[in-house]
XYZ file of N, CA and C in Angstrom:
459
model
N -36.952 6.711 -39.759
C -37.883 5.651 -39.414
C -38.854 6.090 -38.314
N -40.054 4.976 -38.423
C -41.249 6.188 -37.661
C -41.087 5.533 -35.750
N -39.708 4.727 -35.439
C -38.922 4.018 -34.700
C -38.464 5.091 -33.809
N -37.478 6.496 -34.560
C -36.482 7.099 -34.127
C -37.845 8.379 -34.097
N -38.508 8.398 -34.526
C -39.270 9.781 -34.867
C -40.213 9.494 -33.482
N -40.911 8.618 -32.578
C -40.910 8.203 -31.696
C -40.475 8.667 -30.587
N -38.546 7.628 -30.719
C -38.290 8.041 -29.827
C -38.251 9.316 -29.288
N -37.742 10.266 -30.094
C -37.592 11.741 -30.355
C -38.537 12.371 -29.394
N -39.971 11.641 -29.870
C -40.967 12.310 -28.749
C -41.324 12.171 -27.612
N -40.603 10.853 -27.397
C -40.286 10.540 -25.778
C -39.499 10.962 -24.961
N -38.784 11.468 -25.835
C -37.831 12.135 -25.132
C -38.201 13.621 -25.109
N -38.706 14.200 -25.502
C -38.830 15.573 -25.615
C -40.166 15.339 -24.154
N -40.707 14.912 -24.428
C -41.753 14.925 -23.121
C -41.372 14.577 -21.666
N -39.693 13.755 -22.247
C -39.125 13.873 -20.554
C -38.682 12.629 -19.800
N -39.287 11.217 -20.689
C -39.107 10.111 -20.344
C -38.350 9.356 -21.181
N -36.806 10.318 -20.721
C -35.660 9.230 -20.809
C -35.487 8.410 -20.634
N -35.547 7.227 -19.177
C -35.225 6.342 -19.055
C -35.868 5.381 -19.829
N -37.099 5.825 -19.929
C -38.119 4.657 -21.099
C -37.687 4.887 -22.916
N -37.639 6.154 -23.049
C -36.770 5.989 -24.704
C -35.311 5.412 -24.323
N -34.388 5.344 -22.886
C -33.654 4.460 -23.143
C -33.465 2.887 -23.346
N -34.301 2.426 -22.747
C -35.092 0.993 -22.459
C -35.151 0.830 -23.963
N -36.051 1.491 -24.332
C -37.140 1.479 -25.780
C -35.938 1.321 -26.929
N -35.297 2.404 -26.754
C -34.236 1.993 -27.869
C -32.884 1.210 -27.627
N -32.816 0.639 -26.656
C -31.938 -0.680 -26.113
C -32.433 -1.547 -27.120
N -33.677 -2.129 -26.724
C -34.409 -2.979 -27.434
C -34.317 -3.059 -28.813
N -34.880 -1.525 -29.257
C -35.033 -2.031 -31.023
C -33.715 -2.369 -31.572
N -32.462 -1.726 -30.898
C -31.302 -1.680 -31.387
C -30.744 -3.258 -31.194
N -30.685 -3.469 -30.474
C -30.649 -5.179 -29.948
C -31.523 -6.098 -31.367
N -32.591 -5.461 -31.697
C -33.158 -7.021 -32.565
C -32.904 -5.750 -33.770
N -32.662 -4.913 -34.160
C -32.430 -4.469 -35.444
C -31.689 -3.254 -35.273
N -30.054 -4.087 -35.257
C -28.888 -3.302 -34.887
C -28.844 -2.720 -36.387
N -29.196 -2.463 -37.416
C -28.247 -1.705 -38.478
C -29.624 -0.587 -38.646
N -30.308 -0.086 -37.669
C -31.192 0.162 -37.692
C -30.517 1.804 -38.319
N -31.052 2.600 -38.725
C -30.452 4.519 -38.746
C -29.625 4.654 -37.411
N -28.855 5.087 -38.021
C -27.335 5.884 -37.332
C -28.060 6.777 -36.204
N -29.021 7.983 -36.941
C -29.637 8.393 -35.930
C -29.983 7.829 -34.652
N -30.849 6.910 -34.389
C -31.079 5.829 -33.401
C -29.692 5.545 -32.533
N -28.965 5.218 -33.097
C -27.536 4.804 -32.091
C -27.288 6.340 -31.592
N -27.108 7.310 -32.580
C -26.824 8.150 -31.877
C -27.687 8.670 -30.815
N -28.847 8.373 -30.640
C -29.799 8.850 -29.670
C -29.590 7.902 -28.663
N -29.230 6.704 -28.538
C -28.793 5.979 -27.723
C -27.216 5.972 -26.730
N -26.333 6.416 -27.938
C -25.175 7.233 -27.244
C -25.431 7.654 -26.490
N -25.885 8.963 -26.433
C -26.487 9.927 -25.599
C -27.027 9.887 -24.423
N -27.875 8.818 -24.186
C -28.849 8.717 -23.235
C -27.718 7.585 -22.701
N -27.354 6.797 -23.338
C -26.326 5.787 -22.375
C -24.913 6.502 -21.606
N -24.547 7.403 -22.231
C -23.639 8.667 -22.099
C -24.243 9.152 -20.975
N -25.103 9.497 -20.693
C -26.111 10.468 -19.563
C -26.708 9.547 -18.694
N -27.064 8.449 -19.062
C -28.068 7.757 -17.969
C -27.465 6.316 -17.529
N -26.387 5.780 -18.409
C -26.661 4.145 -18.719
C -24.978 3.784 -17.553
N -24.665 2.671 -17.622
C -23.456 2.032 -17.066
C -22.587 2.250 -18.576
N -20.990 2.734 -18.322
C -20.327 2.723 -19.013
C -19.894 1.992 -20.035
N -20.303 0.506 -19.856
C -20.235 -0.525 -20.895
C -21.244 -0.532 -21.948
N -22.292 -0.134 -21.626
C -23.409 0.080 -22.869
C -23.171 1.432 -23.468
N -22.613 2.273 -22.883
C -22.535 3.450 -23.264
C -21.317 3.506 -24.361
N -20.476 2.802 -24.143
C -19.296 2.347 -24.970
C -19.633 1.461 -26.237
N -20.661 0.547 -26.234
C -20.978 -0.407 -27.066
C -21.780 1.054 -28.637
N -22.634 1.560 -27.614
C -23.523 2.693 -28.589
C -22.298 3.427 -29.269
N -21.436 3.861 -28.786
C -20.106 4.667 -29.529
C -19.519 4.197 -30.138
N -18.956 2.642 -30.207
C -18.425 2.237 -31.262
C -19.269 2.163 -32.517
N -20.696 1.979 -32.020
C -21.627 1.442 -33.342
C -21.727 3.162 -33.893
N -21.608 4.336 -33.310
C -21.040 5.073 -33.685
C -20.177 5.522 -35.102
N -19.141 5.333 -33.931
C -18.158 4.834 -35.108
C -18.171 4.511 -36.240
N -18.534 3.354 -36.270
C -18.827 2.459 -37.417
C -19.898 2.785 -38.929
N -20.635 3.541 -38.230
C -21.564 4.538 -39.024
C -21.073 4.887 -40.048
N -21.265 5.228 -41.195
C -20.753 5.577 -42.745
C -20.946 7.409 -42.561
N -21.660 8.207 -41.222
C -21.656 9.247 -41.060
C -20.737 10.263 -40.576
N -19.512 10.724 -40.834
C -18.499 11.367 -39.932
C -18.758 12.279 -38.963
N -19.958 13.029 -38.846
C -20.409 13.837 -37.954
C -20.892 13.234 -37.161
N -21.508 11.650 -37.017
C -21.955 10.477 -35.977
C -20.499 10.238 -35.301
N -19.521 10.007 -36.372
C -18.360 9.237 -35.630
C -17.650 10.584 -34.604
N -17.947 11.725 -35.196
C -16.988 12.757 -34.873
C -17.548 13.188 -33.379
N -19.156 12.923 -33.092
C -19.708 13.318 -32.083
C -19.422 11.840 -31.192
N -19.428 11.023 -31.743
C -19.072 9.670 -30.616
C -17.513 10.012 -29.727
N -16.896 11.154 -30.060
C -15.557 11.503 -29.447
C -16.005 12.580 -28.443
N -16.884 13.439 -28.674
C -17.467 14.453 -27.391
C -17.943 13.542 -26.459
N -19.190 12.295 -26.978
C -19.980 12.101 -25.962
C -19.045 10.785 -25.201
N -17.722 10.250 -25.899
C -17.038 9.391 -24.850
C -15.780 10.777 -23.844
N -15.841 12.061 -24.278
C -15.310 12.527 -23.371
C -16.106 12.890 -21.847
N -17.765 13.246 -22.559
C -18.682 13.355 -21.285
C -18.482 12.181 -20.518
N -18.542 10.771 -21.052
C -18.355 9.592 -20.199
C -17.263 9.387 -19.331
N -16.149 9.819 -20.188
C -14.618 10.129 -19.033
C -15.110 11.039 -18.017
N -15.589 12.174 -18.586
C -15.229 12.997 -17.329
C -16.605 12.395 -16.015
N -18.000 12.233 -16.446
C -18.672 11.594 -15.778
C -18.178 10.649 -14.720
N -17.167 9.434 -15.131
C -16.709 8.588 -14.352
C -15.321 8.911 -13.617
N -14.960 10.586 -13.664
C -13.370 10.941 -13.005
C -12.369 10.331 -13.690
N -12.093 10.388 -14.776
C -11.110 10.542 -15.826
C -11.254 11.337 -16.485
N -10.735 12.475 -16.245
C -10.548 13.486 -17.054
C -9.383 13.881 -17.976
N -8.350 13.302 -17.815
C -7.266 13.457 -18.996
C -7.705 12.499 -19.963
N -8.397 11.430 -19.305
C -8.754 10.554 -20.820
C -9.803 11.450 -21.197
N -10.646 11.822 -20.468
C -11.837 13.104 -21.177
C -10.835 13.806 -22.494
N -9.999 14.663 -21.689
C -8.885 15.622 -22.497
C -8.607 15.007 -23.653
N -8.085 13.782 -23.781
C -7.671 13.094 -25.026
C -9.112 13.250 -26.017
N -10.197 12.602 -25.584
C -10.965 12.297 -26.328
C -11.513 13.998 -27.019
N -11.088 14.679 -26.296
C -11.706 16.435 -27.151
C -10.776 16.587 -28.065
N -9.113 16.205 -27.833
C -8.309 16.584 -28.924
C -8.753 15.837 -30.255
N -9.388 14.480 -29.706
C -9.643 13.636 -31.317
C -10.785 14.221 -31.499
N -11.752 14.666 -30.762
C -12.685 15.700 -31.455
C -12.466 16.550 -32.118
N -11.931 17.569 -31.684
C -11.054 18.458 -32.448
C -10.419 18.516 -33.657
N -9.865 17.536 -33.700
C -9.187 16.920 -35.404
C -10.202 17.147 -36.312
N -11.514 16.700 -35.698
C -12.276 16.102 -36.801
C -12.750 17.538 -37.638
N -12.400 18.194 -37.239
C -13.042 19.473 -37.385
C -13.415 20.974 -36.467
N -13.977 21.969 -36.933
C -14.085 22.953 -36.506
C -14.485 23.208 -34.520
N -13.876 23.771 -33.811
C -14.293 23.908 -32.561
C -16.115 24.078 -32.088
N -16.363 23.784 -31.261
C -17.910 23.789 -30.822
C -17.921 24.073 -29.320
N -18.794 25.438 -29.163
C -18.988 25.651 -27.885
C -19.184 24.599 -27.194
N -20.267 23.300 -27.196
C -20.271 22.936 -26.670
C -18.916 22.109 -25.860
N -18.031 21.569 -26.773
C -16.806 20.863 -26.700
C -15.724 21.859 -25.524
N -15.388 23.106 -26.669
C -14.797 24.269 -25.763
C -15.020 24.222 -23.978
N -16.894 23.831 -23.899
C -17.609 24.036 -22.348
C -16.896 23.199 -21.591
N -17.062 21.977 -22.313
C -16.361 20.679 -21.403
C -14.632 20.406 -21.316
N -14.429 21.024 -21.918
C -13.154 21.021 -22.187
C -12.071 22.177 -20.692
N -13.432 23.425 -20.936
C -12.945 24.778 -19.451
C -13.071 23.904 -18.307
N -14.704 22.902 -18.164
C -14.622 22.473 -16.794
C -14.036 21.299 -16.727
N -13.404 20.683 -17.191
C -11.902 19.913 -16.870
C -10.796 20.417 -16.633
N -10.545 21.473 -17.169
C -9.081 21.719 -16.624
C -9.503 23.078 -15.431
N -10.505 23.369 -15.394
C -10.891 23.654 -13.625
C -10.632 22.951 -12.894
N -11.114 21.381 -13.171
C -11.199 20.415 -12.046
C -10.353 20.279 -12.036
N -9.419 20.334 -12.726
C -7.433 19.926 -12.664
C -6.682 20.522 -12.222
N -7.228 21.735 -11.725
C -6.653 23.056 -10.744
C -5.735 23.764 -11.777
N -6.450 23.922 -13.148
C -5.648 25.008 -14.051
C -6.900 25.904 -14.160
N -6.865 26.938 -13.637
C -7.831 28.017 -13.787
C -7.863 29.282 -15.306
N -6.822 29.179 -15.179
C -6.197 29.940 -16.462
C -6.647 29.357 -17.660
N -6.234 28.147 -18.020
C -6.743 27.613 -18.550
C -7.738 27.496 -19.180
N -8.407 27.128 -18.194
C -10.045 27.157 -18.597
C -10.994 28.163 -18.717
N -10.294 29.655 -17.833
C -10.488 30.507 -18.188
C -10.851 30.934 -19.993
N -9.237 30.779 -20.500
C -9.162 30.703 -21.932
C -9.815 30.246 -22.672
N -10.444 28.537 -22.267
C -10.858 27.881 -23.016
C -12.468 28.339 -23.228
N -12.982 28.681 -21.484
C -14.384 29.326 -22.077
C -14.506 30.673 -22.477
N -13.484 31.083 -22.752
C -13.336 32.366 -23.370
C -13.972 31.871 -25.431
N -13.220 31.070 -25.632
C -13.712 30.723 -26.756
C -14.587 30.086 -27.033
N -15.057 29.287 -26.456
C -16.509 28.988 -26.201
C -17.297 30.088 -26.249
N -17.665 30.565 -25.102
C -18.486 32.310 -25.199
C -18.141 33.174 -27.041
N -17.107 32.890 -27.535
C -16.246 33.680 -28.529
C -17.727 32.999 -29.889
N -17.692 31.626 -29.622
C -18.669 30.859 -30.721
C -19.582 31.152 -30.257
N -20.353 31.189 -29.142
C -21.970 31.254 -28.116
C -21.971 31.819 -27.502
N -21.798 33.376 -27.402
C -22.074 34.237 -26.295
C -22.737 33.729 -25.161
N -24.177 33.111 -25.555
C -25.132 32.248 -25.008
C -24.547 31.223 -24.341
N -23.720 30.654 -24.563
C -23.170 29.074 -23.465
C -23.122 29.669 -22.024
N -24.366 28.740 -21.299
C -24.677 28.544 -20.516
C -23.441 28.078 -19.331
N -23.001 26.790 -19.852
C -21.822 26.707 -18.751
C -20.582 27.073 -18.758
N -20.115 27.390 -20.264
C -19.193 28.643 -20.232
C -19.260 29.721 -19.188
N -20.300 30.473 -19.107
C -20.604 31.639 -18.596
C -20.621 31.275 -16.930
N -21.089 29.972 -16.752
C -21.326 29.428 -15.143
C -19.328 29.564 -14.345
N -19.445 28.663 -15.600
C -17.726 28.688 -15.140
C -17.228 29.806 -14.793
N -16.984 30.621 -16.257
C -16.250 32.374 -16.310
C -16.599 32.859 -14.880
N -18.112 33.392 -14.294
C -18.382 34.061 -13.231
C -17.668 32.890 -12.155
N -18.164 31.738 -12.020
C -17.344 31.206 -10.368
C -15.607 31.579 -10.498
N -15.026 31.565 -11.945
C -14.074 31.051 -11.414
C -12.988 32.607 -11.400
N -13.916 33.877 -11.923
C -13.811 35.261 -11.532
C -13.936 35.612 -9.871
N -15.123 35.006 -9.756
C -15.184 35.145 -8.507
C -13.876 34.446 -7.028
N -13.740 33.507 -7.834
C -12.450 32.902 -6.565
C -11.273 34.079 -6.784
N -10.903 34.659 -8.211
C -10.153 35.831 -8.212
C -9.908 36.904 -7.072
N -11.761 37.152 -6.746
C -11.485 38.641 -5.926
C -11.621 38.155 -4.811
């Protein structure tokens, strides 16, 4: 829809908080609007919003007839755990990610810097080991690996 194709470009130019606003709204008077749309709203409520709207966008998630919508509504309520200092509920929500299917650097990323913060170094060591293993390129894989080499020596 030429709604989500929009937002897309509002966001790429940088003004999140207004494609979040923007798609609050359309979603509010035309909730069965493309899956896409919620999921772009996840996201930004995930990243920008109070936890209760951010929760509302994930169930509608959910609910989606898309499994790769529902399957990503389990990463982006683990970003929300760990965002708000719950991180074993973070943890839970990667294992039901996980189920759904194949591992993802990105998941792997968030997954190392939780059990850093949990004072398992090893751990997470491992975990962005496989991360890096899918994305050489992962960015916070690699952030992690070097700090947490460095507390080593």
């Amino acid at each position: 829809p030429v709604q989500v194709r929009l937002a897309r470009q509002l966001g790429r130019a940088g003004d999140e908080e207004i494609v979040l606003s923007w798609l609050r709204e359309l979603l509010q008077r035309h909730p069965h609007e493309a899956p896409m749309a919620w999921l772009m709203l996840a996201e930004l409520e995930v990243k920008l919003g109070p936890p209760s709207r951010a929760r509302i966008a994930l169930r509608a998630l959910r609910r989606s007839n898309r499994r790769d919508f529902a399957r990503r509504s389990h990463l982006l309520e683990a970003k929300l755990e760990q965002r708000h200092g719950h991180p074993h509920a973070a943890l839970d929500c990667l294992r039901t990610f996980g189920e759904g299917g194949a591992e993802t650097a990105e998941a792997l990323s968030l997954e190392a810097e939780i059990l850093a913060s949990l004072g398992r170094p090893a751990d997470a060591l491992a975990t962005a080991g496989r991360a890096l293993h899918i994305d050489p390129g992962d960015v916070r894989a690699r952030a992690l690996v070097d700090r947490l080499n460095s507390r080593e020596e």
